[in-house]
XYZ file of N, CA and C in Angstrom:
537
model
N 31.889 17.820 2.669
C 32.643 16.699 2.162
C 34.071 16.696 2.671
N 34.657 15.405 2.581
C 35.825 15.126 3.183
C 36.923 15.844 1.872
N 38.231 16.645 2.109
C 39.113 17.114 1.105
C 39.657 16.526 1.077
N 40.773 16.229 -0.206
C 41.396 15.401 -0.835
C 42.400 14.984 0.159
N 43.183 15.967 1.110
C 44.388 15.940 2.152
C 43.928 15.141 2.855
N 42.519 15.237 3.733
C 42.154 14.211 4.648
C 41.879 13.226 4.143
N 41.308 12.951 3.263
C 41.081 11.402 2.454
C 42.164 10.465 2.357
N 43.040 11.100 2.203
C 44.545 10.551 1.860
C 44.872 10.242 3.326
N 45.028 11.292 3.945
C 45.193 10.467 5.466
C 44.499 9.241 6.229
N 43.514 9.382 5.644
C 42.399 8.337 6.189
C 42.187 6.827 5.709
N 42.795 7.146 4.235
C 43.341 5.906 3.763
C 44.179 5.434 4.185
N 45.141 5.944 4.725
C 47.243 5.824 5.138
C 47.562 5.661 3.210
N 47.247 6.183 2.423
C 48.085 6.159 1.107
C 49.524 6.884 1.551
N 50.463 6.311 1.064
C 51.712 6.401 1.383
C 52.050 6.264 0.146
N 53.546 7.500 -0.303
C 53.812 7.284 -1.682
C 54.849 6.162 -1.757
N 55.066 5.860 -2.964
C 55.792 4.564 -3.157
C 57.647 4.713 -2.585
N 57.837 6.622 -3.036
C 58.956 6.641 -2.399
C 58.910 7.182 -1.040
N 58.236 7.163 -0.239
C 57.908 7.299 1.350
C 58.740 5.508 1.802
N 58.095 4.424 0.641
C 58.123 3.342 0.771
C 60.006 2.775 0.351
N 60.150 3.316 -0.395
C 60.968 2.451 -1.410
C 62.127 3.473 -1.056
N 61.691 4.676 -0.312
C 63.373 5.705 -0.752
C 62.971 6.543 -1.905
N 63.859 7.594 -2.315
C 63.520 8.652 -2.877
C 63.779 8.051 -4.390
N 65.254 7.019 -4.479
C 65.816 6.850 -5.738
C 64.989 6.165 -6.754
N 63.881 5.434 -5.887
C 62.822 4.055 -6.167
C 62.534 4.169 -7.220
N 62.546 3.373 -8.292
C 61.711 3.418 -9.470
C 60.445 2.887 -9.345
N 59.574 3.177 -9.516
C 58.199 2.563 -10.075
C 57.459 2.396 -11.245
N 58.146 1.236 -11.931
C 56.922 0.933 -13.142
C 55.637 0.210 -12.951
N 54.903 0.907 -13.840
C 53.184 -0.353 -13.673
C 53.463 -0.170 -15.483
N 53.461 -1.486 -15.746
C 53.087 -2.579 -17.031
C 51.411 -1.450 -17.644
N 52.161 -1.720 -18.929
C 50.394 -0.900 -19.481
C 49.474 -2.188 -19.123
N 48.267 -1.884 -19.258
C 47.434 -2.219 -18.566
C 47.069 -3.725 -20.120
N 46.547 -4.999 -19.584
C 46.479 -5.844 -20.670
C 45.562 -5.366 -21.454
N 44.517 -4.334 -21.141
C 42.725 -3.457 -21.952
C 42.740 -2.298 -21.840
N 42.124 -1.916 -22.050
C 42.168 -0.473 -22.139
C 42.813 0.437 -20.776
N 42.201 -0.320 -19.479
C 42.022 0.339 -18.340
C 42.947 -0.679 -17.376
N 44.015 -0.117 -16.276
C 44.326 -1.005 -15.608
C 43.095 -1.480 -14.131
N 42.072 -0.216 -13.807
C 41.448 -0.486 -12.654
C 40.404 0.327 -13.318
N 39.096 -0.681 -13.356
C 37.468 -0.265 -13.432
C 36.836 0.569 -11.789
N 36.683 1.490 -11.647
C 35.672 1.657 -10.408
C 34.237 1.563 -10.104
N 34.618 0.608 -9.568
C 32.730 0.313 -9.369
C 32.073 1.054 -8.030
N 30.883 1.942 -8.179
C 30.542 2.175 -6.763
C 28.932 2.643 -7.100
N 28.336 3.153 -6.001
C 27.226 3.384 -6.159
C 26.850 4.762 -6.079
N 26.858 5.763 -6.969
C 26.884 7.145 -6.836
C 26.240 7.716 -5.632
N 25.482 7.263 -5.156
C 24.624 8.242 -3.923
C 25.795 8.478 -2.608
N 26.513 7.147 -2.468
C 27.591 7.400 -1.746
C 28.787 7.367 -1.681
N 29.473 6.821 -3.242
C 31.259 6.820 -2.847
C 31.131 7.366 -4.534
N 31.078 8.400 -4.830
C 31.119 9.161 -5.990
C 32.200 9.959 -5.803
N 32.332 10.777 -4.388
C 33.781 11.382 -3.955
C 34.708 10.573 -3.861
N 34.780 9.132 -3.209
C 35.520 8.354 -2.892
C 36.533 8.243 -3.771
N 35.401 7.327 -4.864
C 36.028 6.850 -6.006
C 37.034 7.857 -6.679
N 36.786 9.181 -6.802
C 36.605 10.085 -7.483
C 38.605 10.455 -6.758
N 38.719 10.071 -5.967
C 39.738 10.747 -4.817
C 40.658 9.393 -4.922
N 40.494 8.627 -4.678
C 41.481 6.777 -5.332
C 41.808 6.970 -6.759
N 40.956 7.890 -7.735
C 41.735 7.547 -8.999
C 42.486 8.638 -8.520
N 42.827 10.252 -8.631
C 43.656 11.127 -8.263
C 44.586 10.517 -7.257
N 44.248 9.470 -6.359
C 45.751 9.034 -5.254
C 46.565 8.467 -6.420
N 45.769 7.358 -7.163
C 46.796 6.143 -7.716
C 47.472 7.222 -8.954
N 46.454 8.205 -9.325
C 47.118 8.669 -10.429
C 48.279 9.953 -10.199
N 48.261 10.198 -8.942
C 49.529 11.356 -8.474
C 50.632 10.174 -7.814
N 50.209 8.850 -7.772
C 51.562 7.851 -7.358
C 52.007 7.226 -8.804
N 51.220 7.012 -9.621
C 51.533 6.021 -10.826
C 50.869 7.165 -11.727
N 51.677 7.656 -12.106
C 50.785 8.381 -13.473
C 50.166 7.895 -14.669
N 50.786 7.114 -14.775
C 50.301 5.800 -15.805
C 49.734 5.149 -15.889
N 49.194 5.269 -14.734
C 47.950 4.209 -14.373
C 46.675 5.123 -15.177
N 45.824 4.165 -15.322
C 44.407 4.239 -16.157
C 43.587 3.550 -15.647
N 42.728 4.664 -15.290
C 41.511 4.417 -14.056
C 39.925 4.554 -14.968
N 39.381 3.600 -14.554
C 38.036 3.790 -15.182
C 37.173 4.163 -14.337
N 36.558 5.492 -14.642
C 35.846 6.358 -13.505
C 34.164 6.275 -14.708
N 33.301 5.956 -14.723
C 32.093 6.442 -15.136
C 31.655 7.767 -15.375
N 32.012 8.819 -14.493
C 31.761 10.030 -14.227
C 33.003 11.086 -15.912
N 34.257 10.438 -15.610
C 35.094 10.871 -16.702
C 34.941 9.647 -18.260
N 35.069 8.689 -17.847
C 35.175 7.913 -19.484
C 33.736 7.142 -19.683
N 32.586 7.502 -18.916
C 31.394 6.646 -19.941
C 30.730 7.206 -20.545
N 30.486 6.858 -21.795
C 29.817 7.715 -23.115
C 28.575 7.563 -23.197
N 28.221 5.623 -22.652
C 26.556 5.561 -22.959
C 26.665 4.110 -22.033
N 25.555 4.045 -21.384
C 25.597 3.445 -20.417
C 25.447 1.718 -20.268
N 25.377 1.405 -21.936
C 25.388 0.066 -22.281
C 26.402 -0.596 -22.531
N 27.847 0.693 -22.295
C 29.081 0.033 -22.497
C 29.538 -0.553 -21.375
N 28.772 -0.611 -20.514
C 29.518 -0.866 -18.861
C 29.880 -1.985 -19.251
N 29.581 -3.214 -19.740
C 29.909 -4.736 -19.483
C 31.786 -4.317 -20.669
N 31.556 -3.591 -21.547
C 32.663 -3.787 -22.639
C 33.507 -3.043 -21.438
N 33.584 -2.023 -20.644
C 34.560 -1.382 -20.241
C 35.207 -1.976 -18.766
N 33.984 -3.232 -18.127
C 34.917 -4.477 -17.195
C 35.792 -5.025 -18.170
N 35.125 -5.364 -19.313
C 36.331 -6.507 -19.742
C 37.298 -5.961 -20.489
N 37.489 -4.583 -20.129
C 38.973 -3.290 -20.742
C 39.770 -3.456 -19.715
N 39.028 -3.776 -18.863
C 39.581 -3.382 -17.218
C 40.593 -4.637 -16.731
N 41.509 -4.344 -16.273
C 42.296 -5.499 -15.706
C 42.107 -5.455 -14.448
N 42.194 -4.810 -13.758
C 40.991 -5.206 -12.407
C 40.117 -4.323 -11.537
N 39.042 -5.042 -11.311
C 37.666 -4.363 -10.509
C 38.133 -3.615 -9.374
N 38.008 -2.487 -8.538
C 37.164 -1.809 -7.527
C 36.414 -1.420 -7.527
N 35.723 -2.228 -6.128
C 34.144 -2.225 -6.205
C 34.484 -1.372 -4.415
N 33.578 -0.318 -4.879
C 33.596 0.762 -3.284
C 32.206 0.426 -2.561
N 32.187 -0.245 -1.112
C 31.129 -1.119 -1.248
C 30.828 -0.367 0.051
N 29.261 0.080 -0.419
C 28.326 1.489 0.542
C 27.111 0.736 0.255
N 26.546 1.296 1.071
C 24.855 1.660 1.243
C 24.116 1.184 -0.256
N 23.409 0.818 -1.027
C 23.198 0.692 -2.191
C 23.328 0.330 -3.185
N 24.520 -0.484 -3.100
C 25.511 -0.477 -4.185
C 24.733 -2.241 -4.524
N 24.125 -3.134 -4.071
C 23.362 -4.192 -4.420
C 21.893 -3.765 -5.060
N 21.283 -2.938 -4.438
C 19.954 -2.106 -4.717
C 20.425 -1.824 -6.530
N 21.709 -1.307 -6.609
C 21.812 -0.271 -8.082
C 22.225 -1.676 -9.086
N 21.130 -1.446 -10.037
C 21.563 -2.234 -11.397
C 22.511 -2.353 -11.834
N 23.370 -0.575 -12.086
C 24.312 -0.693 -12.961
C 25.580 -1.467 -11.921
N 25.306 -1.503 -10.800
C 26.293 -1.788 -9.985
C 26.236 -3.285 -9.892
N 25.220 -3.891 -9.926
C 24.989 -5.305 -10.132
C 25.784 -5.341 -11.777
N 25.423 -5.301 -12.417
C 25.898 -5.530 -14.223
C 27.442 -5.345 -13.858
N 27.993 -4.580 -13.099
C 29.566 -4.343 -12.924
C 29.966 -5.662 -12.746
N 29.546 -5.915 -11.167
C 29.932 -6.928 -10.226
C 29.822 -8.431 -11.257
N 28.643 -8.379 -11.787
C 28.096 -9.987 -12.507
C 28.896 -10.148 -13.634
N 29.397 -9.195 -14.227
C 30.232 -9.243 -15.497
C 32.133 -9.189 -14.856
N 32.203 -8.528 -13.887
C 33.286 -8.838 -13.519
C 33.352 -10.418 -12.881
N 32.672 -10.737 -12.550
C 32.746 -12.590 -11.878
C 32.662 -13.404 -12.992
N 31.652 -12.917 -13.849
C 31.881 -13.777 -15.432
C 32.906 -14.167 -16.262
N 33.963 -12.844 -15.846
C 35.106 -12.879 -16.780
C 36.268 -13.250 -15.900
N 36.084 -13.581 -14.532
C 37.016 -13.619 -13.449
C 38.304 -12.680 -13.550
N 37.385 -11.462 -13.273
C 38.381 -10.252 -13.074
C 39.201 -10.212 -11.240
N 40.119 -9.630 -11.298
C 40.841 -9.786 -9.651
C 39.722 -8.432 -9.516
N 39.408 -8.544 -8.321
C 38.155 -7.516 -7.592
C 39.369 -7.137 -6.026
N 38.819 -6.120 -6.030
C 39.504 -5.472 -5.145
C 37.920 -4.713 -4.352
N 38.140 -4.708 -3.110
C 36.859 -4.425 -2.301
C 37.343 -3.395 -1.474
N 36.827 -2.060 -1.098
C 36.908 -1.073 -0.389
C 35.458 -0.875 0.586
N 35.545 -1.401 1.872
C 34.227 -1.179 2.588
C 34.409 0.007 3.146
N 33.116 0.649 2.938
C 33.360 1.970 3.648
C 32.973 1.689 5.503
N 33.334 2.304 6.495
C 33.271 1.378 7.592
C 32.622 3.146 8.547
N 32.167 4.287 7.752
C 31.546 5.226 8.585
C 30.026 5.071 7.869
N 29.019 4.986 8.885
C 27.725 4.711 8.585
C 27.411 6.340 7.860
N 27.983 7.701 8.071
C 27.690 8.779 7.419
C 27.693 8.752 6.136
N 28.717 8.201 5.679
C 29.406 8.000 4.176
C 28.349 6.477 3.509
N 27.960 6.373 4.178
C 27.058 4.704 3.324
C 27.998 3.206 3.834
N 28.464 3.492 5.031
C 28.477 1.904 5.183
C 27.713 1.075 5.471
N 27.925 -0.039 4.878
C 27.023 -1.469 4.847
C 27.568 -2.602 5.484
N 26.986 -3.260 6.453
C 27.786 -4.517 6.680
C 26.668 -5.708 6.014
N 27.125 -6.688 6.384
C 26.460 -8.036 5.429
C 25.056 -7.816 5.607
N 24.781 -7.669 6.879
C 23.269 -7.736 7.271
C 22.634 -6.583 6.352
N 22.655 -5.283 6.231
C 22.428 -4.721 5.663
C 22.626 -4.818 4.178
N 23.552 -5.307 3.667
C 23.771 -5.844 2.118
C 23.452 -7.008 1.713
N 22.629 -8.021 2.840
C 22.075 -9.057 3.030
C 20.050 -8.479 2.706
N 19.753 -7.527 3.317
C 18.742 -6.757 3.409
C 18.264 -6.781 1.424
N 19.455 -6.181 1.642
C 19.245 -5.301 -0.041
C 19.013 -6.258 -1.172
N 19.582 -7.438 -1.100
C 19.337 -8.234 -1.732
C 17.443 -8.695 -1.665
N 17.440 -8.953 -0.136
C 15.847 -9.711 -0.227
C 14.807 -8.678 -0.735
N 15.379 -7.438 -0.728
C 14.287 -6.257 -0.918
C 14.184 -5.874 -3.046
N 15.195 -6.332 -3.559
C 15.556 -6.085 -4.715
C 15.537 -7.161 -5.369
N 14.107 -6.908 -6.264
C 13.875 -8.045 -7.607
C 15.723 -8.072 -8.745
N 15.732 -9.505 -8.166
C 17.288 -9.667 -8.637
C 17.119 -11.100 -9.924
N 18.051 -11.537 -11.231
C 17.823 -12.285 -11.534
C 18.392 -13.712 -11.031
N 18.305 -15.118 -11.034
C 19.147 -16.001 -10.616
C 20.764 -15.528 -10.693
N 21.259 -14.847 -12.086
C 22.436 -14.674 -11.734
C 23.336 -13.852 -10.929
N 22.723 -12.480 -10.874
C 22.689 -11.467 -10.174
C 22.551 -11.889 -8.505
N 21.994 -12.768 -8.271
C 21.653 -13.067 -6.643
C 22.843 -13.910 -6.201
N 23.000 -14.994 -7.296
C 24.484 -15.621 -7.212
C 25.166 -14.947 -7.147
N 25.841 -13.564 -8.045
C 27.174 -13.012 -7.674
C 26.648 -11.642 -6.608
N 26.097 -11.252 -6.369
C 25.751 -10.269 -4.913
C 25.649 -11.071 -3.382
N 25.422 -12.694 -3.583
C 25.502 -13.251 -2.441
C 27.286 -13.983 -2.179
N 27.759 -14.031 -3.362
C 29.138 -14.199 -3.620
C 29.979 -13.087 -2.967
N 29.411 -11.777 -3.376
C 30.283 -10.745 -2.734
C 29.886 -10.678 -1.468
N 28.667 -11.009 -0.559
C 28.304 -10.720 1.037
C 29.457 -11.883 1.372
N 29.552 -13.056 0.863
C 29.848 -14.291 0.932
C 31.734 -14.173 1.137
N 32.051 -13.452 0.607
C 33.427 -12.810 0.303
C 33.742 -11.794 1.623
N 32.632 -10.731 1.786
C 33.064 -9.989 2.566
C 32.732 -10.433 4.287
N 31.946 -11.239 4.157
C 31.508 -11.650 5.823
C 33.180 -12.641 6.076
N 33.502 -12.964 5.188
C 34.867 -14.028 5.656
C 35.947 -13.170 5.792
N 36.043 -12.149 4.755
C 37.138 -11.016 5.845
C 38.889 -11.529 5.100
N 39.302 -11.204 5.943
C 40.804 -11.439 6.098
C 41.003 -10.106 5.447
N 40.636 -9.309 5.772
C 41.268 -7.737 5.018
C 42.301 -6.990 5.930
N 42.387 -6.029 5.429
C 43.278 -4.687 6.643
C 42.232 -4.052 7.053
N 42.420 -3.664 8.313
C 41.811 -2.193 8.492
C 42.099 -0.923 8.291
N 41.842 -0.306 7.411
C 42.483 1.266 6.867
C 41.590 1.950 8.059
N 41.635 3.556 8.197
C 40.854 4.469 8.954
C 39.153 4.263 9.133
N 39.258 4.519 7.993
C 37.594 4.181 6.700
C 37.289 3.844 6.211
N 38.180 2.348 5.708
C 37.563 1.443 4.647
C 38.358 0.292 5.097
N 37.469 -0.976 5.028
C 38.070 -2.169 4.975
C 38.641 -2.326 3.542
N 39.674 -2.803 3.359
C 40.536 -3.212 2.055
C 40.642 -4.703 2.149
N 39.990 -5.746 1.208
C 40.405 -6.988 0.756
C 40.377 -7.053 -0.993
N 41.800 -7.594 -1.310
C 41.872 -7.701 -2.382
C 41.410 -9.387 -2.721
N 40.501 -9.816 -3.604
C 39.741 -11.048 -3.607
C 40.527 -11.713 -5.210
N 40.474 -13.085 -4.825
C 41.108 -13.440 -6.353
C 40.003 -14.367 -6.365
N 39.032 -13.851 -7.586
C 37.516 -14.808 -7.880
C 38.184 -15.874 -8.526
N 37.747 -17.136 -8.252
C 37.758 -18.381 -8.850
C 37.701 -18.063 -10.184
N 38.861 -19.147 -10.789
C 38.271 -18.937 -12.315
C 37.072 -20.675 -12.324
């Protein structure tokens, strides 16, 4: 597995006073719910990922409140209550992550409530990257319901149009869903 030092490089995370100067203040506003950022991903492949973005944001913003599954879920029917804690979605978007239910219930409940979604493509095929065609795949292969197909073709629909950065290893577009 990739260590925390290289991850960070590979992102370009840069601290805020790298950015701002040493004197910089940085406040982040408590969060409007419980959580300022939900992580959505699909365990088989961005379980480290995720796992390594809450430790960045939380050694830059300490205050920040990250919703990780792995640390704060108790029972697995709270997922829809703990999007709408969340003031906004990352969704770490690999290999599977349309295939996985709970990852669908994330995504469909975050578009329901028109949460700001933030998208991290992973862009090394080792790690689980997916491009449309392949997350296009997953859909036709996976008994999905009408609504579920609407918001998983919403997100291919989102990510084939782009306008992101290119980081090392992940495409970054931050998306503002229609209300």
């Amino acid at each position: 597995g990739r260590t925390h030092a290289r991850l960070r490089a590979e992102l370009k995370i840069v601290s805020f006073s790298e950015k701002l100067g040493d004197e910089a203040e940085v406040l982040l506003s408590p969060p409007r719910g419980a959580y300022h950022l939900f992580a959505s991903h699909c365990w088989l492949w961005a379980q480290d990922q995720v796992g390594v973005c809450k430790n960045l944001l939380r050694a830059l913003l300490p205050e920040c409140r990250v919703f990780l599954d792995v640390d704060n879920l108790e029972t697995i029917s709270d997922l829809e209550m703990h999007i709408a804690e969340s003031d906004v979605i990352l969704i770490m978007l690999t290999r599977g992550y349309i295939a996985s239910k709970n990852c669908r219930r994330e995504l469909l409940e975050a578009m329901r409530l028109h949460k700001p979604i933030v998208i991290l493509q992973e862009t090394d095929p080792s790690k689980g990257a997916a491009h449309s065609i392949e997350l296009s795949a997953e859909i036709e292969q996976t008994i999905l319901s009408p609504a579920e197909l609407g918001s998983c073709t919403e997100l291919i629909r989102l990510v084939e149009q782009g306008g992101g950065r290119i980081l090392n290893t992940c495409t970054c577009m931050c998306l503002d869903v229609p209300h």
